[in-house]
XYZ file of C-alpha atoms in Angstrom:
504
model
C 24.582 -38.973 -38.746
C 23.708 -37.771 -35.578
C 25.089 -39.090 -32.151
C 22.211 -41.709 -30.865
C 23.423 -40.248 -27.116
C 19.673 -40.619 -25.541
C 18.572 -43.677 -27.693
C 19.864 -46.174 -24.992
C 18.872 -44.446 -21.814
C 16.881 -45.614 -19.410
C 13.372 -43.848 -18.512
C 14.698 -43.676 -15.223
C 17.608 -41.852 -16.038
C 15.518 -39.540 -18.622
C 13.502 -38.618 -15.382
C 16.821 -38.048 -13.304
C 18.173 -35.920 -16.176
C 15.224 -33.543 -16.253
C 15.332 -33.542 -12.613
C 19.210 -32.075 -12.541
C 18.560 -30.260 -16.100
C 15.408 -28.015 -13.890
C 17.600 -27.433 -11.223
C 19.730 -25.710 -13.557
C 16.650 -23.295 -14.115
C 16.285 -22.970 -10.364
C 20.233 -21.723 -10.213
C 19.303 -18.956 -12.455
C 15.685 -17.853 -11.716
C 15.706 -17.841 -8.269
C 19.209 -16.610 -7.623
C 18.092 -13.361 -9.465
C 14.859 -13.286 -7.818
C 16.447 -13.673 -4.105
C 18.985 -10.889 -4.858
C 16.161 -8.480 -5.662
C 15.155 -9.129 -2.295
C 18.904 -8.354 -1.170
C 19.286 -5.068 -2.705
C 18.653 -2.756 0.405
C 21.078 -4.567 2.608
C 23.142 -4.422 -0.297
C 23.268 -0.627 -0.046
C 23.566 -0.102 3.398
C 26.578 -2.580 4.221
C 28.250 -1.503 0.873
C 27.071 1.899 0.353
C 25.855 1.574 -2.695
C 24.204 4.074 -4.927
C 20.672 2.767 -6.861
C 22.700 3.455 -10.026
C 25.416 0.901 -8.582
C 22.247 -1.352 -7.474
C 20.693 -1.259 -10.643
C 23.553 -2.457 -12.313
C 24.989 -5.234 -10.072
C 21.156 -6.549 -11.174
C 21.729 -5.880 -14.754
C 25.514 -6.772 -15.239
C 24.707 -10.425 -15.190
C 21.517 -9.454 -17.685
C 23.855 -7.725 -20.088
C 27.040 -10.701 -20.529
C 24.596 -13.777 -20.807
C 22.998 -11.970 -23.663
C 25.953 -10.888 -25.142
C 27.428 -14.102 -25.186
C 24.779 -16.631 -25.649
C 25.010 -17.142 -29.045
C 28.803 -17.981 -28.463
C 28.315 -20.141 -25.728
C 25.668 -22.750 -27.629
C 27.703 -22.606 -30.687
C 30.709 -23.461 -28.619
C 28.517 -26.233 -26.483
C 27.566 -27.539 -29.866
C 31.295 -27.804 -31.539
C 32.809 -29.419 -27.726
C 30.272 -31.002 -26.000
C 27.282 -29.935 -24.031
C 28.047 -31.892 -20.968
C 31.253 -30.035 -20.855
C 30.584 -26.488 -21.309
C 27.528 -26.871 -18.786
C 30.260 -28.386 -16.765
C 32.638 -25.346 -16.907
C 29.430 -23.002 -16.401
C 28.665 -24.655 -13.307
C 32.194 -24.207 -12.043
C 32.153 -20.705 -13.185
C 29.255 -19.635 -11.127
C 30.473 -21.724 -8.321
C 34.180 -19.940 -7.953
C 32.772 -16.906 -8.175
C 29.925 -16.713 -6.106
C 32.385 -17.885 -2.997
C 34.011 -14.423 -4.287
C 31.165 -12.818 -4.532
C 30.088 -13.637 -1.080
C 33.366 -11.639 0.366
C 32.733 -8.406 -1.824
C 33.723 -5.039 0.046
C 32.640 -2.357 -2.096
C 29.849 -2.182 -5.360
C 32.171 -2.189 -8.038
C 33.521 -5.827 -7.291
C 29.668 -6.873 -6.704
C 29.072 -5.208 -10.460
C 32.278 -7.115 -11.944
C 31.487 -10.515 -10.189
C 27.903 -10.733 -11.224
C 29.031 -9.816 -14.722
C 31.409 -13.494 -14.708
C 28.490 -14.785 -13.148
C 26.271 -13.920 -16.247
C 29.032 -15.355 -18.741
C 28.855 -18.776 -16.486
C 25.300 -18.794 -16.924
C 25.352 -18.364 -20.806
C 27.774 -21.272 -20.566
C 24.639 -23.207 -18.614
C 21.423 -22.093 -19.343
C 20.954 -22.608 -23.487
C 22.771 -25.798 -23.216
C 20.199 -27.169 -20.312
C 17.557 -27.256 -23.067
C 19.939 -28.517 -25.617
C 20.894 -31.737 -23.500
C 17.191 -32.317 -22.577
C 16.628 -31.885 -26.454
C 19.262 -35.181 -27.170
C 17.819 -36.753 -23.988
C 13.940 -37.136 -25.306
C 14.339 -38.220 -28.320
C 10.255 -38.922 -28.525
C 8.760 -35.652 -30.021
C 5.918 -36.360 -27.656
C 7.741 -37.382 -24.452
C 10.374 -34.013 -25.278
C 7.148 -31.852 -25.237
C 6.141 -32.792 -21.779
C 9.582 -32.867 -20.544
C 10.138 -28.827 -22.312
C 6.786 -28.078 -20.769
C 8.055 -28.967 -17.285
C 11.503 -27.433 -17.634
C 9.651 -24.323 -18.441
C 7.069 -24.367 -15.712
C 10.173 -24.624 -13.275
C 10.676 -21.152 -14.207
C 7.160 -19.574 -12.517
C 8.427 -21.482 -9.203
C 12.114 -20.231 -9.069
C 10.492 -16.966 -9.263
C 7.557 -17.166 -6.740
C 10.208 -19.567 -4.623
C 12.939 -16.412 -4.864
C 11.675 -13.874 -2.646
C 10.851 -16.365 0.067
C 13.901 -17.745 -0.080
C 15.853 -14.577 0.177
C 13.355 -12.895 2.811
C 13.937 -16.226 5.130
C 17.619 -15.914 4.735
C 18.024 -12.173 5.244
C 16.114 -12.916 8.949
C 18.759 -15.144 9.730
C 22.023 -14.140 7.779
C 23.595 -11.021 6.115
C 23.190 -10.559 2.207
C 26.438 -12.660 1.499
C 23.778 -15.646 2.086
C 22.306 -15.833 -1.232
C 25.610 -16.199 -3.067
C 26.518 -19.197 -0.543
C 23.160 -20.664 -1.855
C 24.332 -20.695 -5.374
C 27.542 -22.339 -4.365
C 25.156 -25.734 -2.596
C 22.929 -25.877 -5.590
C 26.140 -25.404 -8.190
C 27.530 -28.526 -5.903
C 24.095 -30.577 -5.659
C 24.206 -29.906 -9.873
C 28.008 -31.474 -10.308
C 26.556 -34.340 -8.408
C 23.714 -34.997 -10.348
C 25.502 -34.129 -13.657
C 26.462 -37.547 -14.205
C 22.989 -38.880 -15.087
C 23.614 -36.443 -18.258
C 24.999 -38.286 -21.153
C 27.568 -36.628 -23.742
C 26.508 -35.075 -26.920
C 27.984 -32.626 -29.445
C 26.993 -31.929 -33.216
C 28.456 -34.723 -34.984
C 29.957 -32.739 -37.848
C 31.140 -30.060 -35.781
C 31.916 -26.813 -38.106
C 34.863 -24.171 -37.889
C 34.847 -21.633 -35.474
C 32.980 -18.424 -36.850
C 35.122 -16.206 -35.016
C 33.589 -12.623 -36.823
C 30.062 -14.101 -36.592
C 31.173 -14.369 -32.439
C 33.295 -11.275 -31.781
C 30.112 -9.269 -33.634
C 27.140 -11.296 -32.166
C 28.807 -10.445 -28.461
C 29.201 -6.764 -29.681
C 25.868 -6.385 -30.831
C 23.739 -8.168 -28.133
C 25.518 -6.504 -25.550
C 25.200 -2.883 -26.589
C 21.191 -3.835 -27.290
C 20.708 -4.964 -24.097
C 22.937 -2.092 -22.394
C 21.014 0.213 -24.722
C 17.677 -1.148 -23.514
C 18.345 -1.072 -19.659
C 19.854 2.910 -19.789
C 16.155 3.456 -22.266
C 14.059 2.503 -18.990
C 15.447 6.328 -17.274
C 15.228 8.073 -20.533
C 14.471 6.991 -23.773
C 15.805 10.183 -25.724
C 18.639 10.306 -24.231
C 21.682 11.018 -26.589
C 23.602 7.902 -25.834
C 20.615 5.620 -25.682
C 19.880 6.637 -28.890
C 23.256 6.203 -30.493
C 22.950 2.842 -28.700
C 20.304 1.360 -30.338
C 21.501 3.041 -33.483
C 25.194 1.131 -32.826
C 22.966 -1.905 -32.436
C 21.132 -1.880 -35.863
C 24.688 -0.862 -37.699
C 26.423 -3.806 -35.885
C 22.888 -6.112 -36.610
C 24.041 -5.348 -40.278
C 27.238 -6.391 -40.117
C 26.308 -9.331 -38.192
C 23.436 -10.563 -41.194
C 25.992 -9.863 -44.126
C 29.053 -11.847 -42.155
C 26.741 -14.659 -41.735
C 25.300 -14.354 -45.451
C 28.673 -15.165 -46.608
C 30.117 -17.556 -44.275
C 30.502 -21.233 -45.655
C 29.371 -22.125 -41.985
C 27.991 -19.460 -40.556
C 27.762 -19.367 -35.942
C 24.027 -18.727 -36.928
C 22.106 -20.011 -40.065
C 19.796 -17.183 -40.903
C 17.925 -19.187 -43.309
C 16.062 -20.287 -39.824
C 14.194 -17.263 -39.431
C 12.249 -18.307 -42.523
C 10.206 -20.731 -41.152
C 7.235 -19.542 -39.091
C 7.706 -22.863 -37.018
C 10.578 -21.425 -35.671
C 10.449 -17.666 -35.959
C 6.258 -16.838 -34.555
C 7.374 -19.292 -31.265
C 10.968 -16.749 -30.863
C 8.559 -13.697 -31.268
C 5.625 -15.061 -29.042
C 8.663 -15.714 -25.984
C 9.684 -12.670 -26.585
C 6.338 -10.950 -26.211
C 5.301 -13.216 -23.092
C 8.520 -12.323 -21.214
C 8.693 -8.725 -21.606
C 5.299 -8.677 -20.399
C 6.016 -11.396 -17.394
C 8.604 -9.363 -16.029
C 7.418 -5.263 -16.746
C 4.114 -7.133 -14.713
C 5.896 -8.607 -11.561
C 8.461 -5.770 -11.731
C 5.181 -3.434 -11.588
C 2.819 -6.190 -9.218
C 6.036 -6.751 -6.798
C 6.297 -2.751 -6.125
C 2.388 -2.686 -5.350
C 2.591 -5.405 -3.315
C 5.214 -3.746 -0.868
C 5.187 -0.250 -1.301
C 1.496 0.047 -1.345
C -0.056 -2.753 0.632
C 3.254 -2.223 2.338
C 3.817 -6.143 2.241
C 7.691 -7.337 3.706
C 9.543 -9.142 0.487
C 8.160 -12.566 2.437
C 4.760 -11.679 2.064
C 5.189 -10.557 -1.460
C 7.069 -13.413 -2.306
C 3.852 -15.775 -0.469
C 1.363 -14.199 -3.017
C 3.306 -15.298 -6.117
C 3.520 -19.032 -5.099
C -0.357 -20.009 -6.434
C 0.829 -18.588 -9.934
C 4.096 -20.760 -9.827
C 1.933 -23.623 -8.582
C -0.826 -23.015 -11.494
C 2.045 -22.940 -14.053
C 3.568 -26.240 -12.800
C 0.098 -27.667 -13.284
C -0.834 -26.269 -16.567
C 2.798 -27.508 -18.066
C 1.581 -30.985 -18.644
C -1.891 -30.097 -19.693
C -0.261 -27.657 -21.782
C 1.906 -30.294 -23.379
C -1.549 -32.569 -24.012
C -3.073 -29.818 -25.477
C -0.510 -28.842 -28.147
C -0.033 -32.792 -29.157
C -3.877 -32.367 -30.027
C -4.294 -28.978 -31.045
C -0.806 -27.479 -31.910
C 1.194 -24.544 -31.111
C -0.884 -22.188 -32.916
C -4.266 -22.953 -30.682
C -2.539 -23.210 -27.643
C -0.104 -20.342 -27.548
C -3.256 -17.649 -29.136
C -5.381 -19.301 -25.848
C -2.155 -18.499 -23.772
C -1.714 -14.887 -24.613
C -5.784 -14.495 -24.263
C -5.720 -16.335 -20.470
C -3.166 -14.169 -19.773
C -4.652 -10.998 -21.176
C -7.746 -11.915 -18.736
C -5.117 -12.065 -16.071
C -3.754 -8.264 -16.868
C -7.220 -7.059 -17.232
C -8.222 -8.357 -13.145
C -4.375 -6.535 -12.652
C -5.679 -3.467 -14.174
C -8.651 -3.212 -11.384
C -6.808 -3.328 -8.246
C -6.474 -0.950 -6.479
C -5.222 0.366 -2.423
C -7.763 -1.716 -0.797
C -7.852 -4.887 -2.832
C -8.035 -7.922 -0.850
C -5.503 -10.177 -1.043
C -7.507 -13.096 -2.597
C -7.873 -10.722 -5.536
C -4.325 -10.236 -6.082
C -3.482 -13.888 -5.840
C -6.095 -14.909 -8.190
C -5.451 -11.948 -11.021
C -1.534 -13.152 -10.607
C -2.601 -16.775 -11.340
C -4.700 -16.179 -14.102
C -1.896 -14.469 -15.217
C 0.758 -17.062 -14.483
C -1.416 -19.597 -15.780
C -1.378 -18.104 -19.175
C 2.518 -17.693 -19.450
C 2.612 -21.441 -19.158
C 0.404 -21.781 -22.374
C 2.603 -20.203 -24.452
C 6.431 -20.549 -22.995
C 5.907 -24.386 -23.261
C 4.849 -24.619 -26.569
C 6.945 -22.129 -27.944
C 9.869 -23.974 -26.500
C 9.110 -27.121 -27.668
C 8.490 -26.157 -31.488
C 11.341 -23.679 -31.505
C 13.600 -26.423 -30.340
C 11.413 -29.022 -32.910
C 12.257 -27.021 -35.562
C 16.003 -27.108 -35.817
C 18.098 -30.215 -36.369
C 19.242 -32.161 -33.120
C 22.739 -31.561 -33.738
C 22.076 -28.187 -34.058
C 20.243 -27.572 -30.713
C 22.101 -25.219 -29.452
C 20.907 -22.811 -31.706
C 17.170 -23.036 -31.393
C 18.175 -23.311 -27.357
C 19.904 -20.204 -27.647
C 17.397 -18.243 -29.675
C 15.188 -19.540 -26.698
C 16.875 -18.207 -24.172
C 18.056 -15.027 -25.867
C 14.202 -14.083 -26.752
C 13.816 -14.442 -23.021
C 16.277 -12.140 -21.689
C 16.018 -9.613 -23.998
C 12.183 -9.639 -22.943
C 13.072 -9.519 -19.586
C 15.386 -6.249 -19.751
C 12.671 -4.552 -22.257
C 9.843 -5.816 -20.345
C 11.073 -4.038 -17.417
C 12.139 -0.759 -18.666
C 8.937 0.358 -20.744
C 6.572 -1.102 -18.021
C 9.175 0.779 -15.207
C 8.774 3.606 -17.908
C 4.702 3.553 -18.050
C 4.077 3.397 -14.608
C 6.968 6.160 -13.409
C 5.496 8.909 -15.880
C 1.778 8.155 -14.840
C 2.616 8.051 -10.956
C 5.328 11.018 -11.019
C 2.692 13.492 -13.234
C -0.489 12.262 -10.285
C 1.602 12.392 -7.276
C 3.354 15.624 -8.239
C -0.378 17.616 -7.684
C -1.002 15.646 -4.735
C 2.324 16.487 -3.470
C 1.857 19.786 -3.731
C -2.047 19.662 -2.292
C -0.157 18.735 0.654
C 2.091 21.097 0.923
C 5.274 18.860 0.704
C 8.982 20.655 0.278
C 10.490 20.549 -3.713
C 12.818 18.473 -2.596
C 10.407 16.147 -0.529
C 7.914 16.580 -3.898
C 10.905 15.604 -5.820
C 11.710 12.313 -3.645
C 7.877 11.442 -3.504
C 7.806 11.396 -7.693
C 11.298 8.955 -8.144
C 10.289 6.387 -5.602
C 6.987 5.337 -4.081
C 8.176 3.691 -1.305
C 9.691 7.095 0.669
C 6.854 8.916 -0.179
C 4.675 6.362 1.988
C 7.441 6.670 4.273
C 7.168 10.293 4.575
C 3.028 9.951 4.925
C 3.284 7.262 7.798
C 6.082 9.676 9.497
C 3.824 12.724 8.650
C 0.585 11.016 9.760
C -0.811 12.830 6.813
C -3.661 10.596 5.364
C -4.837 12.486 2.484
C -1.069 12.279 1.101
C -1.180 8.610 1.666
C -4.561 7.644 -0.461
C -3.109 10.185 -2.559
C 0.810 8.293 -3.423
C -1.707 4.933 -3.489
C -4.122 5.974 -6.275
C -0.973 7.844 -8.028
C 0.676 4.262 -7.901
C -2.306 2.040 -9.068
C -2.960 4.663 -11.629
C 0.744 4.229 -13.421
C 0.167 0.321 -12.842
C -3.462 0.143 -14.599
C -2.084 1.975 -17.357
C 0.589 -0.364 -17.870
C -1.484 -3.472 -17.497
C -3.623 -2.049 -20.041
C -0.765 -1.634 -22.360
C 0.399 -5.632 -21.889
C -3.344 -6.861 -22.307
C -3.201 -4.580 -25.588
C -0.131 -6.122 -26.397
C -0.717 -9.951 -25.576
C -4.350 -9.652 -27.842
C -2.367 -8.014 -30.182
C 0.096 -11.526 -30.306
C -2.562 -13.471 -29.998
C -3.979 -12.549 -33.242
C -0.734 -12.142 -35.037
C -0.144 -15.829 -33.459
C -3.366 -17.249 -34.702
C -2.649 -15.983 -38.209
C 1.157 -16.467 -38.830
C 0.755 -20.238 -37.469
C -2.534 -21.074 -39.446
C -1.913 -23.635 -42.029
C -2.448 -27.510 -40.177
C 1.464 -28.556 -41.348
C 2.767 -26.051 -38.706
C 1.276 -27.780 -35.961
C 3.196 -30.747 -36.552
């Protein structure tokens, strides 16, 4: 019988629990989105190379998926409160180290520990909040919220880092991770204690092959955003569907398997895992695409960039309750297919802009677009986690939170993918129109950014206009993709959740 652990708290503690538990989103969201914002200082004061920089972004990325799974199971079996505990402390130690790094390699290695704290933190947030409303209604409202706390770590990120990089060196944002890591020990004692109350044996091949094969997908996926037929990319991904194998026929014959595939049967839990996954490949390939308009072509500072995302993060924080009404009434399958259409609307106004777009424009296609993610990441949330057992939250948190990040790191190469190919092909001709060096064509097709350089050093308009239009060329076409994509899960959505008993 499961541990009544939230039956006897307080509404006032509930409320100080989700306040601490979506702080723990703001460790993670915006301490990613403020080192984005860090990378060029990053390079010059360690030298690094943008290999290097790409991957002291996507070591973190690549350990919490690889050992998510692990960590929920193990948060289940010991105690939540504890392993979010020993996450917190993780990420605390070694961002002070982090802070002191003196070369790119220790940068890469430390944000690879700070990736397994967070898989120690993250899933089990959502698993305490889980055994903290126990009220299918009240959890709902208090999912939605946790989830809209993600739109404002991210709009919140950039303007955090670009107001800290005015005053301080890059070190800065690692010494913010260390005062909200401290402000979340503090508040962890409104959390109560819960663990499965049958706790099952350790599934230790189910583990060792669930970190192998997340890991090499994920690695597999970020080397597939420079080339996609690339030899080991492709023996990657082929690893990763031998090891998935394994993985299934392991669990198939375990007495107590680390994950009970049965799960995946029911649409209640399965469409919701699909429908994150969708939403956040999409979220991030768009703000990966929207943030290098912003300051490469309007030639916004990170600041100003980071100012134009805070009406989406704003809309999302108000939709999250509305969003939580609205499913009560209408369930998941209405509200998440209206989701992926708002947002769709939202990718279509991205799809128009263009060099001289006012700003007003941006701001409002980025909040439709926002407003949208809200409708579906709530819900899904809340009847992923709905559909598992209480005891056994760990696993629909995990599934939650893996669906994310692997949408994150495939959202961002196939969008980074679309748009390079459409801008490189444009700006090669205009390039050459302007009778630009091969190795000053060759800089202007890999980054957008020093070919405006080289047209405001130049004073050569024509090349200007001509990078611009390359840019918002490759970033229509990709917008177009993720508007074909989100009507494509809305209708798959609308059909896989159609009989009444799902919305329940």
């Amino acid at each position: 019988m499961p541990t009544p652990v939230a039956a006897s708290l307080s509404v006032r503690r509930r409320r100080a629990a989700l306040v601490v538990l979506c702080l723990v989103v703001v460790l993670g969201i915006a301490e990613n989105t403020i080192l984005n914002v860090a990378l060029p200082s990053i390079r010059t004061d360690l030298g690094a190379s943008t290999q290097q920089l790409q991957w002291i972004t996507d070591a973190y990325v690549l350990v919490f998926a690889g050992f998510v799974l692990v960590a929920a199971n193990l948060a289940d079996r010991f105690g939540r409160k504890g392993m979010l505990l020993c996450g917190l402390a993780v990420v605390g130690v070694f961002s002070i180290v982090a802070a002191f790094a003196v070369s790119p390699g220790q940068l890469i290695a430390l944000r690879a520990l700070l990736g397994l704290g967070a898989a120690f933190i993250f899933p089990v947030s959502l698993s305490i909040l889980v055994n903290v409303f126990t009220d299918p209604v009240e959890r709902g409202r208090a999912i939605a919220t946790w989830g809209a706390t993600v739109g404002v770590s991210a709009a919140a990120g950039p303007i955090i880092g670009g107001l800290l990089l005015r005053a301080f060196s890059w070190s800065a944002i690692f010494w913010v991770n260390v005062v909200v890591v401290g402000l979340l020990l503090l508040g962890a004692t409104v959390l109560p204690t819960s663990r499965d109350p049958q706790p099952r044996p350790l599934d230790i091949p189910g583990a060792v092959l669930s970190v192998a094969l997340l890991s090499l997908l994920t690695w597999s996926i970020i080397q597939g955003q420079h080339d996609w037929t690339e030899p080991s990319v492709l023996m990657g991904f082929a690893g990763a569907a031998i090891l998935l194998a394994a993985f299934v026929g392991v669990e198939r014959r375990q007495a107590t398997p680390m994950l009970e595939l049965d799960v995946f049967r029911n649409p209640r839990f399965t469409v919701p895992a699909v429908a994150v996954t969708v939403a956040f490949l999409v979220l991030n390939g768009t703000l990966f695409v929207v943030t290098m308009y912003l300051q490469s072509v309007l030639r916004f500072s990170p600041l100003q960039a980071g100012l134009c995302m805070v009406p989406g993060g704003v809309a999302m924080v108000m939709v999250a309750r509305f969003s939580a009404h609205a499913t009560e009434r209408f369930g998941p399958r209405v509200v998440i297919t209206a989701g992926f259409l708002v947002s769709a609307l939202g990718l279509l106004l991205l799809a128009g802009l263009h060099p001289e777009s006012a700003v007003a424009a941006v701001v409002a296609a980025i909040t439709v677009f926002y407003a949208g993610i809200q409708f579906i990441s709530g819900p899904a949330a809340t009847t992923i986690m709905n559909s598992v057992p209480k005891e056994r939250a760990g696993t629909g948190s995990s599934i939650n939170n893996l669906t994310r990040q692997l949408g994150t790191a495939l959202g961002i190469a196939v969008f980074g993918s679309v748009l390079s190919g459409t801008y490189a092909t444009r700006v090669r001709d205009v390039a050459e129109s302007a009778g630009l060096s091969a190795p000053e064509t060759a800089k202007a097709e890999h980054n957008v950014g020093a070919a405006m350089d080289l047209a405001q050093r130049t004073g050569n308009a024509t090349l200007r206009t001509g990078v611009q239009e390359s840019f918002t060329a490759g970033m229509a076409h990709a917008m177009v993709i993720g508007l074909a994509v989100f009507v494509a899960a809305a209708i798959a959505t609308a059909i896989a959740l159609r009989r009444r008993e799902d919305h329940q």
